[in-house]
XYZ file of C-alpha atoms in Angstrom:
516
model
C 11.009 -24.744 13.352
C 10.798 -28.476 12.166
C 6.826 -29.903 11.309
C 5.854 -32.949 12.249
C 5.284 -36.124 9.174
C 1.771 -35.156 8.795
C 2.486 -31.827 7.474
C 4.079 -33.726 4.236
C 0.831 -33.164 2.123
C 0.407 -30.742 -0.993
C 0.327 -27.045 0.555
C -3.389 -26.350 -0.514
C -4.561 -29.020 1.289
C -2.827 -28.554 4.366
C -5.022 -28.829 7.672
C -2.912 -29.184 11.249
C -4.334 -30.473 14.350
C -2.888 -28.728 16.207
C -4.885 -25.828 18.643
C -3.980 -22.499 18.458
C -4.966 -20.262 21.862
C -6.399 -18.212 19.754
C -4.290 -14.786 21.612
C -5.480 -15.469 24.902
C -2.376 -14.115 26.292
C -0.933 -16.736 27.883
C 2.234 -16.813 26.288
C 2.408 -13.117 27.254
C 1.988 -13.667 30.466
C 4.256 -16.918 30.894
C 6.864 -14.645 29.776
C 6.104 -11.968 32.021
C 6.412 -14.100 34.986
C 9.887 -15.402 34.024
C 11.137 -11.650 34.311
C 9.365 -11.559 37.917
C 11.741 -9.866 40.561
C 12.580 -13.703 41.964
C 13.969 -14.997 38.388
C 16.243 -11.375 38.453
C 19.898 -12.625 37.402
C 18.921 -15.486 35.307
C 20.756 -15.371 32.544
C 17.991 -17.101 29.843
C 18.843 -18.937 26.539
C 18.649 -17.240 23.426
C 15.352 -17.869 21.997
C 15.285 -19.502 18.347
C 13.433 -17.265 15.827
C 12.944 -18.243 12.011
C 12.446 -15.715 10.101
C 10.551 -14.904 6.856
C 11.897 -11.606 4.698
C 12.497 -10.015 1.336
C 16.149 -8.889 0.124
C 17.912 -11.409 2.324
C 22.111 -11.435 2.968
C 23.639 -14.176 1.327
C 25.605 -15.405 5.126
C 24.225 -15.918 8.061
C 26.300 -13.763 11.187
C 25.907 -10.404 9.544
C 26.464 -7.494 11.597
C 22.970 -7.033 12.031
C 22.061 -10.420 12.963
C 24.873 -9.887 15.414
C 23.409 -7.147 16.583
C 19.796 -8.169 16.933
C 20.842 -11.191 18.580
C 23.013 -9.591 21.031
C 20.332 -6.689 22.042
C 17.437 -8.932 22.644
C 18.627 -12.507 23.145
C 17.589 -14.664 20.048
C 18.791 -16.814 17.560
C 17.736 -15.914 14.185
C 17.480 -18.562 11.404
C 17.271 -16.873 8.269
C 14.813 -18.179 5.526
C 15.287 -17.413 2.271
C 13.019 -17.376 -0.869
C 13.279 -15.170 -3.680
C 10.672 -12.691 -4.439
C 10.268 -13.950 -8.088
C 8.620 -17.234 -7.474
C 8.217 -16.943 -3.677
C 4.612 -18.904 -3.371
C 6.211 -21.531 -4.763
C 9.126 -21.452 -3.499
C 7.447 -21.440 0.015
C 4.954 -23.884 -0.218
C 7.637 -26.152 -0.783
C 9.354 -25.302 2.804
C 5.701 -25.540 4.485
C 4.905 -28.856 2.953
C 8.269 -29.926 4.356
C 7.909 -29.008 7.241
C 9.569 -25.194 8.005
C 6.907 -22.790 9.263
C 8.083 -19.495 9.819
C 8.260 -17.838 13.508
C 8.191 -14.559 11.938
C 6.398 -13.920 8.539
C 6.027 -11.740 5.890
C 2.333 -12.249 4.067
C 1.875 -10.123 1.106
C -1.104 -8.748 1.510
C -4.861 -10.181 2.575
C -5.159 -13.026 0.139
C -1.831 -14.550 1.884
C -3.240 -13.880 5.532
C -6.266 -15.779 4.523
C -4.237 -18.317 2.713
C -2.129 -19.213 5.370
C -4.367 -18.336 8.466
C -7.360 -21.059 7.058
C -4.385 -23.491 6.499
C -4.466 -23.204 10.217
C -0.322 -21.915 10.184
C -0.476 -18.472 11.232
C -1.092 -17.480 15.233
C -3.943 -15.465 16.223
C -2.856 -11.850 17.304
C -6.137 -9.790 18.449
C -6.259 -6.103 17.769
C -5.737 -5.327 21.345
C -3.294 -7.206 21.688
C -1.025 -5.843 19.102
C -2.139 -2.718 20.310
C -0.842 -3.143 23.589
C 2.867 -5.018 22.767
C 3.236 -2.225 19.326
C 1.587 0.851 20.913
C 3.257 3.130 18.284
C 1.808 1.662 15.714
C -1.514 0.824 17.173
C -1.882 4.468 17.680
C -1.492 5.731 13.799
C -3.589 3.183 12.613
C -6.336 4.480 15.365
C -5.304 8.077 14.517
C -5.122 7.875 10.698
C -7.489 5.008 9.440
C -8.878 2.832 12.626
C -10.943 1.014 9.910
C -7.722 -0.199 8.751
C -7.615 -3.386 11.391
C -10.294 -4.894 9.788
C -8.676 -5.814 6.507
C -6.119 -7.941 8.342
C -8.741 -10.085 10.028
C -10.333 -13.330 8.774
C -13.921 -14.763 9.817
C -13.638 -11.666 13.110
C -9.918 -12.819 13.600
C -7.290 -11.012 13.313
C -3.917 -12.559 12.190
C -1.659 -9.646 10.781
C 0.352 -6.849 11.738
C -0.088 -3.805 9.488
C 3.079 -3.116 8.013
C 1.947 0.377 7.618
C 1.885 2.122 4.283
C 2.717 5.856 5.374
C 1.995 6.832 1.689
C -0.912 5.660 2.052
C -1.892 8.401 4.840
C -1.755 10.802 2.292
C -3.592 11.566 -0.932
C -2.727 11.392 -4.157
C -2.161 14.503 -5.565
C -3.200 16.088 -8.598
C -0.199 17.696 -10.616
C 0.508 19.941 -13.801
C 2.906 20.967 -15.660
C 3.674 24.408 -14.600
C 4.950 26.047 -17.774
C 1.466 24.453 -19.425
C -0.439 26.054 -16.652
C 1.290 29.577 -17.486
C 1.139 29.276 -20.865
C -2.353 29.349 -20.566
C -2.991 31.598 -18.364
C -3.261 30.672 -14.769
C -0.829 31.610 -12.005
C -2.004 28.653 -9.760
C -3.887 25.454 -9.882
C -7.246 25.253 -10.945
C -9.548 24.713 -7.514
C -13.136 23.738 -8.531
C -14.441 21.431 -11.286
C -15.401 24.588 -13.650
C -11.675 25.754 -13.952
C -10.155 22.330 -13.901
C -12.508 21.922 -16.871
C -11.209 24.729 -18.688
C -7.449 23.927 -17.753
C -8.086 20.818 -19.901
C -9.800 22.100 -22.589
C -6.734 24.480 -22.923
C -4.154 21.723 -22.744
C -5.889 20.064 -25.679
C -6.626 23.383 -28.115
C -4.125 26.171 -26.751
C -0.614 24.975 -27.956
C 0.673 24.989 -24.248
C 3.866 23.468 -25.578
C 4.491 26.507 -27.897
C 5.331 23.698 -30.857
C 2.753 24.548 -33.441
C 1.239 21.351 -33.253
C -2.395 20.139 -32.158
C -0.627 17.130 -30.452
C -1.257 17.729 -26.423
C -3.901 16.782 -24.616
C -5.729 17.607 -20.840
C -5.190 13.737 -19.491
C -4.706 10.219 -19.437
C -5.389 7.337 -18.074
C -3.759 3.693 -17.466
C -5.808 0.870 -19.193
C -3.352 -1.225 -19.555
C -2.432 -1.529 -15.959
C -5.228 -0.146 -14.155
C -8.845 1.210 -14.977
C -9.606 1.528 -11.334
C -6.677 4.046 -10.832
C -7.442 5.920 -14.181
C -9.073 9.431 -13.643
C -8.674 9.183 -9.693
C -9.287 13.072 -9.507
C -11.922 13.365 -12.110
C -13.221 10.281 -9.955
C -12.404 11.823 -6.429
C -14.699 15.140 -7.788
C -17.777 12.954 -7.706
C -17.085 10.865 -3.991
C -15.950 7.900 -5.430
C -13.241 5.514 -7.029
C -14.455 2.563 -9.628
C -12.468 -0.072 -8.107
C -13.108 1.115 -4.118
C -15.817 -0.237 -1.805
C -17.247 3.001 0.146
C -19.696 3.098 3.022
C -23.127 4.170 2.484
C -25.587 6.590 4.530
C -26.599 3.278 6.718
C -23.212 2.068 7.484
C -22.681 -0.664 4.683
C -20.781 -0.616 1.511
C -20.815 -0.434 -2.033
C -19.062 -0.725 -5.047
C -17.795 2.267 -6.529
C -18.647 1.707 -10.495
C -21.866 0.680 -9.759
C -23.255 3.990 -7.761
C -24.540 6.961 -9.612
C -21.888 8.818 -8.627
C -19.780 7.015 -10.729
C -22.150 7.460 -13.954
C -22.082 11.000 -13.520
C -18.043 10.715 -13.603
C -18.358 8.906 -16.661
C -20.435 11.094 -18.003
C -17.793 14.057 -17.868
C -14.945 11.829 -19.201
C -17.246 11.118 -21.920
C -17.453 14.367 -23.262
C -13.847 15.447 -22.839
C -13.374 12.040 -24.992
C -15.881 13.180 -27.415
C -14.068 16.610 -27.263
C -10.789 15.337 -27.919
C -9.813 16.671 -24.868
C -8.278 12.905 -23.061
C -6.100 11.171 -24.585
C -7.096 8.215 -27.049
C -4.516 6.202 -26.355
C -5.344 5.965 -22.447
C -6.767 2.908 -23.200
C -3.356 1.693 -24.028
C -1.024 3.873 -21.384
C 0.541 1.579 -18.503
C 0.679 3.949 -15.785
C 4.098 4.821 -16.251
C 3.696 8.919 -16.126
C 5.617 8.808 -19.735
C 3.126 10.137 -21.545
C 2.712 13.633 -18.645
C 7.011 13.562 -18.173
C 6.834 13.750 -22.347
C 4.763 16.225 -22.932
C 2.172 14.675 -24.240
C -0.454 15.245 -21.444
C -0.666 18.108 -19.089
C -2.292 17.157 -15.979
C -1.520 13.623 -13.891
C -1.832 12.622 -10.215
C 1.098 11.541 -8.337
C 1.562 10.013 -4.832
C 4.150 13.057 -2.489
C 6.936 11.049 -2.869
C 7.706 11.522 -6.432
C 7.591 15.131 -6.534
C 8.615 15.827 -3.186
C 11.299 19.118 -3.198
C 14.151 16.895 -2.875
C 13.025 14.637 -6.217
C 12.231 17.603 -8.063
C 15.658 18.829 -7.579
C 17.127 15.705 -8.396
C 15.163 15.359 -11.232
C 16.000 18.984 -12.730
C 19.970 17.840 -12.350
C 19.688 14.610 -14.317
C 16.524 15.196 -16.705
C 16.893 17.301 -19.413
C 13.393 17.334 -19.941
C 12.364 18.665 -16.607
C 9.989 21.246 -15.915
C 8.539 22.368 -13.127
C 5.403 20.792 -11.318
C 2.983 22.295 -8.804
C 0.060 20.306 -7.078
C -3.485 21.622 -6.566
C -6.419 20.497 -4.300
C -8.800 17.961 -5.554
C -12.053 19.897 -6.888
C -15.555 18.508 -6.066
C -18.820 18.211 -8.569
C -21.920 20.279 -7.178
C -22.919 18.795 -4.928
C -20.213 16.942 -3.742
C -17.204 17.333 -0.925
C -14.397 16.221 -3.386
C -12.194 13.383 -2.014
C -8.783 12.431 -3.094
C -7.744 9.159 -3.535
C -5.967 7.442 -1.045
C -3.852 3.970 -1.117
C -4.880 3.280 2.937
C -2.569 2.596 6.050
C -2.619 -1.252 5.512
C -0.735 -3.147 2.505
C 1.331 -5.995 3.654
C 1.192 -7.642 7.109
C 3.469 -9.350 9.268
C 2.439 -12.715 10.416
C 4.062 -15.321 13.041
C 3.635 -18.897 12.995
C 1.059 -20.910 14.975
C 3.912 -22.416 16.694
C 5.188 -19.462 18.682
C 2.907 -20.343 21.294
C 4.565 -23.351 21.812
C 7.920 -21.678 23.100
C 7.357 -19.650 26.537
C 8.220 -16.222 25.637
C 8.452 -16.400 22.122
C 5.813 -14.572 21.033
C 6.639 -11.945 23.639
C 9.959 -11.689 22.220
C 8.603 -11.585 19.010
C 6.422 -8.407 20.121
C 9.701 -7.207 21.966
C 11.392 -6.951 18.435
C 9.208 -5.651 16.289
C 8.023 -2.697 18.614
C 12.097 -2.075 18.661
C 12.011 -1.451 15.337
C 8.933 0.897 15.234
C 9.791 2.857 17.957
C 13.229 2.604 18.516
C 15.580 5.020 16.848
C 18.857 2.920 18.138
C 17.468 -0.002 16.386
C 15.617 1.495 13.498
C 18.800 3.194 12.566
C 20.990 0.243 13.276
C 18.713 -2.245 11.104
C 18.147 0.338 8.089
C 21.548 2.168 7.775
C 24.323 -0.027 9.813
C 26.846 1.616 12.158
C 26.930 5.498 12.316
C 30.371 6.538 11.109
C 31.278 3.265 9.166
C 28.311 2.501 6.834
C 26.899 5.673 7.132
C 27.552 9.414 8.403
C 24.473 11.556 9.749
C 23.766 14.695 7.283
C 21.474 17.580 8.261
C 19.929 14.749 10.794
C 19.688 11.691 7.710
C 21.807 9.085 7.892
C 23.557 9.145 4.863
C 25.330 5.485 3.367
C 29.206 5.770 2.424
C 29.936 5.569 -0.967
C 31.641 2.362 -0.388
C 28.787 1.096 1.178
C 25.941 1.420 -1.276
C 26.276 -1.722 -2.807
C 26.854 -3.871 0.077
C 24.062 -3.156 2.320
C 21.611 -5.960 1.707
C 24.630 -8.497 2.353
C 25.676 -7.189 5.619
C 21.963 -7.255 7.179
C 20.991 -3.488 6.511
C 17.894 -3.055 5.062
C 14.240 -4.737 4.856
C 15.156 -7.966 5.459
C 15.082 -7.266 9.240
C 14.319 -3.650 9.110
C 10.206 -4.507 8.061
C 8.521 -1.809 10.191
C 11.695 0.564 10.230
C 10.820 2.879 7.804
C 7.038 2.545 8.903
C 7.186 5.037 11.958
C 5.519 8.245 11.139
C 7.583 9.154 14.172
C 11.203 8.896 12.388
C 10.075 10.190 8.893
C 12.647 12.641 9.659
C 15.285 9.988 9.373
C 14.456 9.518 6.038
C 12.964 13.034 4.366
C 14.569 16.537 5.174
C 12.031 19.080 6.854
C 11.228 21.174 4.011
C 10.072 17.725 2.566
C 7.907 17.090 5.326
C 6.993 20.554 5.367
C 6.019 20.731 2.232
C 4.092 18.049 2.330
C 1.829 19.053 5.118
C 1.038 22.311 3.387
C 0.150 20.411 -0.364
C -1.715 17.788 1.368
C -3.829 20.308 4.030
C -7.360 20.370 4.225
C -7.897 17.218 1.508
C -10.423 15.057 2.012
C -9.232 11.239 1.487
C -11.095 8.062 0.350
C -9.234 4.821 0.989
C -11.068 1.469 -0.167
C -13.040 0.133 2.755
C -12.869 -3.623 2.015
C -9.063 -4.651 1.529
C -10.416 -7.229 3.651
C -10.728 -10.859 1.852
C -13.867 -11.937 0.776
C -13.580 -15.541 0.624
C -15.925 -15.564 -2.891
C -14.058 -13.192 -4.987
C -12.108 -16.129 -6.435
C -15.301 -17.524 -7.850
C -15.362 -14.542 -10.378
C -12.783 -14.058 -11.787
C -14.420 -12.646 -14.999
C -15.601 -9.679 -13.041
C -12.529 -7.095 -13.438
C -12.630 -8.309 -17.144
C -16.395 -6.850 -16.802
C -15.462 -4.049 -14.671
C -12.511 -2.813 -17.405
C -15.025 -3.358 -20.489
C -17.621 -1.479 -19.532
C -14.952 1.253 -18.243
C -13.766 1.751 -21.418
C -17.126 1.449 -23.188
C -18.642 4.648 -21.023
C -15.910 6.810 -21.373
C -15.465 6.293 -25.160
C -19.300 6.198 -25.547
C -19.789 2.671 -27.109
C -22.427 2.482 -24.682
C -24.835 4.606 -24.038
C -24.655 5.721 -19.752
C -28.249 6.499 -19.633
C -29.458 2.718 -21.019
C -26.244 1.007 -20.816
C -25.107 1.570 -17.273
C -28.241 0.342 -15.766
C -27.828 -2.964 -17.808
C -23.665 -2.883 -16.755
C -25.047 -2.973 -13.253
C -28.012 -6.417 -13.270
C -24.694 -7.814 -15.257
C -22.273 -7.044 -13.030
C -24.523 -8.252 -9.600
C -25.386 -11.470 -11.846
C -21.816 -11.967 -12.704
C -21.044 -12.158 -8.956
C -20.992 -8.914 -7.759
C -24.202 -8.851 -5.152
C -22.665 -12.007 -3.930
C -19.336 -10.166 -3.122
C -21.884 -7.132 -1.576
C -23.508 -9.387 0.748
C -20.417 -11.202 1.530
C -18.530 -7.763 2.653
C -21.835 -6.182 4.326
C -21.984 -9.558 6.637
C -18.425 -9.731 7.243
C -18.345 -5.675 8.162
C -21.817 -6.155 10.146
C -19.909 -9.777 11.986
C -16.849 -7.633 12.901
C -19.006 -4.740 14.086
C -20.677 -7.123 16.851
């Protein structure tokens, strides 16, 4: 859809006059009436929808185009930017004039971006709740805190493009053959064994090599302190780089609480005793150093080690070796909570001018609900015809050779398929049961902690020192530079004064404003 002149201005400064309805519904209902009993037979034109994906086809008029087109009479106009530079690449189209119908934001900081440039529609919980019910009721089911993060100033302007990963912990995992070697049959269950599981890693030889040269664990630095040690973490209630709710119902930030200093204190004395890995100041998160040999222990989202991976990992890795997942162990005191990524990641947006077009946004709805709770349409827009891109196998749809290469230019895939995968409904399109099956078992009976403000916090971009802080001081406790009975009082008074009670206050008032 075409902008008027005045939207000509640098992108960052764009402001647009005009209102939005802010969801009230009338669209909906406009749309409603024109499929009233009287207006029966009328054959309406095809609504025009731009739309904003990833992985686009090269052509316009593929076969799933076609097909979308055909099944819910629209027009699609295809926009697209490549992932590499896409800010930039769309900030040029919206300071031109092209504002998406439907849009992909990645993540909260674009919802905010875009929704206080005044370009994305309102679309209330209950709304989306109503038009997507499917979705509306995992997010209830699994994580109902989860429609907060999409909302800005107690408005919400995203769809959760639901993370199912993210409904499930991650999982701690060994090396089997280690865990033998030493002398356990099974996974170590409390804190006491896990303990001694390391301590064995590091001094046992569970390699059988001669050599001193393994170690319990490791960490990611280099990418990520906050996801370093999530089950060491997880023991004590907490995760570094996660807000959690306190006793009264308002949050804090997890390397500031005592819980945290206690979990620091426990990775300091493995580090002392040799026991984690020196270098996991340096690793990137990349698993080399557990799929090398080098540590024995690792956590893992279900996914990667799922039966199906494992067995396509022992035909092409000569290195494999077996892997078996345990239960996340909890300090005295404690219940023990796994980490967990959360429902909500990226969000799909539509343009402020839907509500311009009677029935647009309903059509909009129409779609997307398709593709969540659809199988017809969820197959059609992820795998292509049955029989000539794909054949069904033990109930998967399974891409043709020929096909493999070719999918992303004939329509199939994520450019329109967004929510397709996303159904925890049609997981069985995608995993076979003893997959799933396994995965219920592994993951039974784990309590989860997902970060409770992925909302945006309009101030965090005022501090941008404070990850530098948080990943100093990280480092500093675990190797023992600084002392966690004086020193982590004095990390905290730096880290409020650095901006970190403003960012406290600012998610407490926007949690308490949302509440109301």
């Amino acid at each position: 859809m075409r902008l008027t002149k005045k939207w000509l201005m640098p992108v960052l400064a764009l402001s647009v006059a005009t209102a939005c309805s802010g969801g009230s519904g009338e669209d909906l209902k406009a749309s409603e009436a024109s499929q009233a009993p009287g207006n029966a037979g009328k054959q309406e034109a095809p609504i025009e929808i731009s739309w904003l994906s990833f992985n686009f086809p090269q052509e316009d008029g593929t076969i799933v185009q076609k097909y979308l087109e055909n099944k819910f009479n629209v027009k699609i106009k295809n926009i697209r930017i490549d992932r590499a530079n896409w800010k930039d690449q769309l900030n040029v189209r919206l300071a031109s004039g092209e504002l998406p119908d439907l849009w992909l934001l990645w993540g909260v900081s674009d919802v905010n971006a875009y929704a206080s440039q005044n370009l994305l529609a309102e679309l209330p919980v209950e709304e989306i709740k109503a038009q997507i019910p499917d979705l509306g009721k995992l997010v209830d089911d699994k994580e109902p805190g989860a429609w907060v993060d999409g909302m800005i100033n107690g408005k919400n302007y995203g769809i959760p493009i639901t993370n199912l990963d993210g409904a499930y912990p991650l999982l701690n995992t060994y090396n089997e053959n280690w865990l033998k070697k030493i002398g356990y049959d099974s996974p170590p269950v409390t804190l006491e064994q896990l303990e001694d599981v390391l301590y064995k890693f590091r001094n046992d030889d569970p390699d059988g090599n001669g050599k001193k040269d393994t170690y319990g664990l490791t960490g990611k630095a280099a990418y990520s302190v906050g996801e370093s040690f999530p089950g060491i973490f997880g023991a004590f209630d907490v995760q570094p780089d996660y807000w959690r709710k306190t006793g009264d119902g308002r949050v804090e930030y997890g390397i500031t609480t005592e819980d945290a200093r206690a979990a620091f204190r426990l990775l300091n004395k493995w580090f002392k005793d040799g026991v984690l890995d020196p270098e996991f100041i340096t690793a990137d998160g990349k698993k080399q150093e557990f799929e090398n040999g080098r540590v024995g222990m690792t956590q893992y989202s279900w996914p990667y080690i799922k039966p199906s991976a494992r067995e396509y990992q022992k035909q092409t890795n000569s290195s494999y070796f077996p892997l078996v997942t345990g239960k996340q162990p909890a300090a005295p005191g404690h219940v023990g909570h796994s980490r967990a990524w959360g429902l909500t990641g990226n969000y799909l947006g539509m343009g402020i001018d839907v509500e311009k077009t009677p029935g647009k946004k309903k059509k909009l709805y129409e779609m997307i609900n398709a593709m969540y709770s659809d199988e017809e349409v969820i197959k059609y827009v992820s795998s292509g015809e049955e029989g000539v891109h794909y054949d069904m196998v033990e109930g998967i749809p399974v891409t043709k050779p020929e096909f493999k290469s070719k999918l992303q230019n004939l329509g199939i895939g994520a450019f329109y398929g967004l929510l397709s995968s996303k159904s925890l409904a049609f997981e069985p399109l995608r995993n076979p049961p003893e997959d799933l099956e396994w995965r219920a078992a592994v993951t039974k009976d784990i309590p989860m902690q997902a970060d409770q403000v992925k909302f945006n916090l309009p101030s965090r971009t005022r501090f941008p020192d404070l990850a530098n802080l948080e990943r100093e001081y990280f480092i500093k406790f675990i190797t023992g530079e600084v002392n966690l009975d004086a020193g982590f009082g004095e990390f905290v008074e730096r880290w409020k004064k650095a901006g970190g009670q403003v960012l406290t206050e600012e998610a407490n008032s926007i949690l308490a404003n949302i509440a109301r």
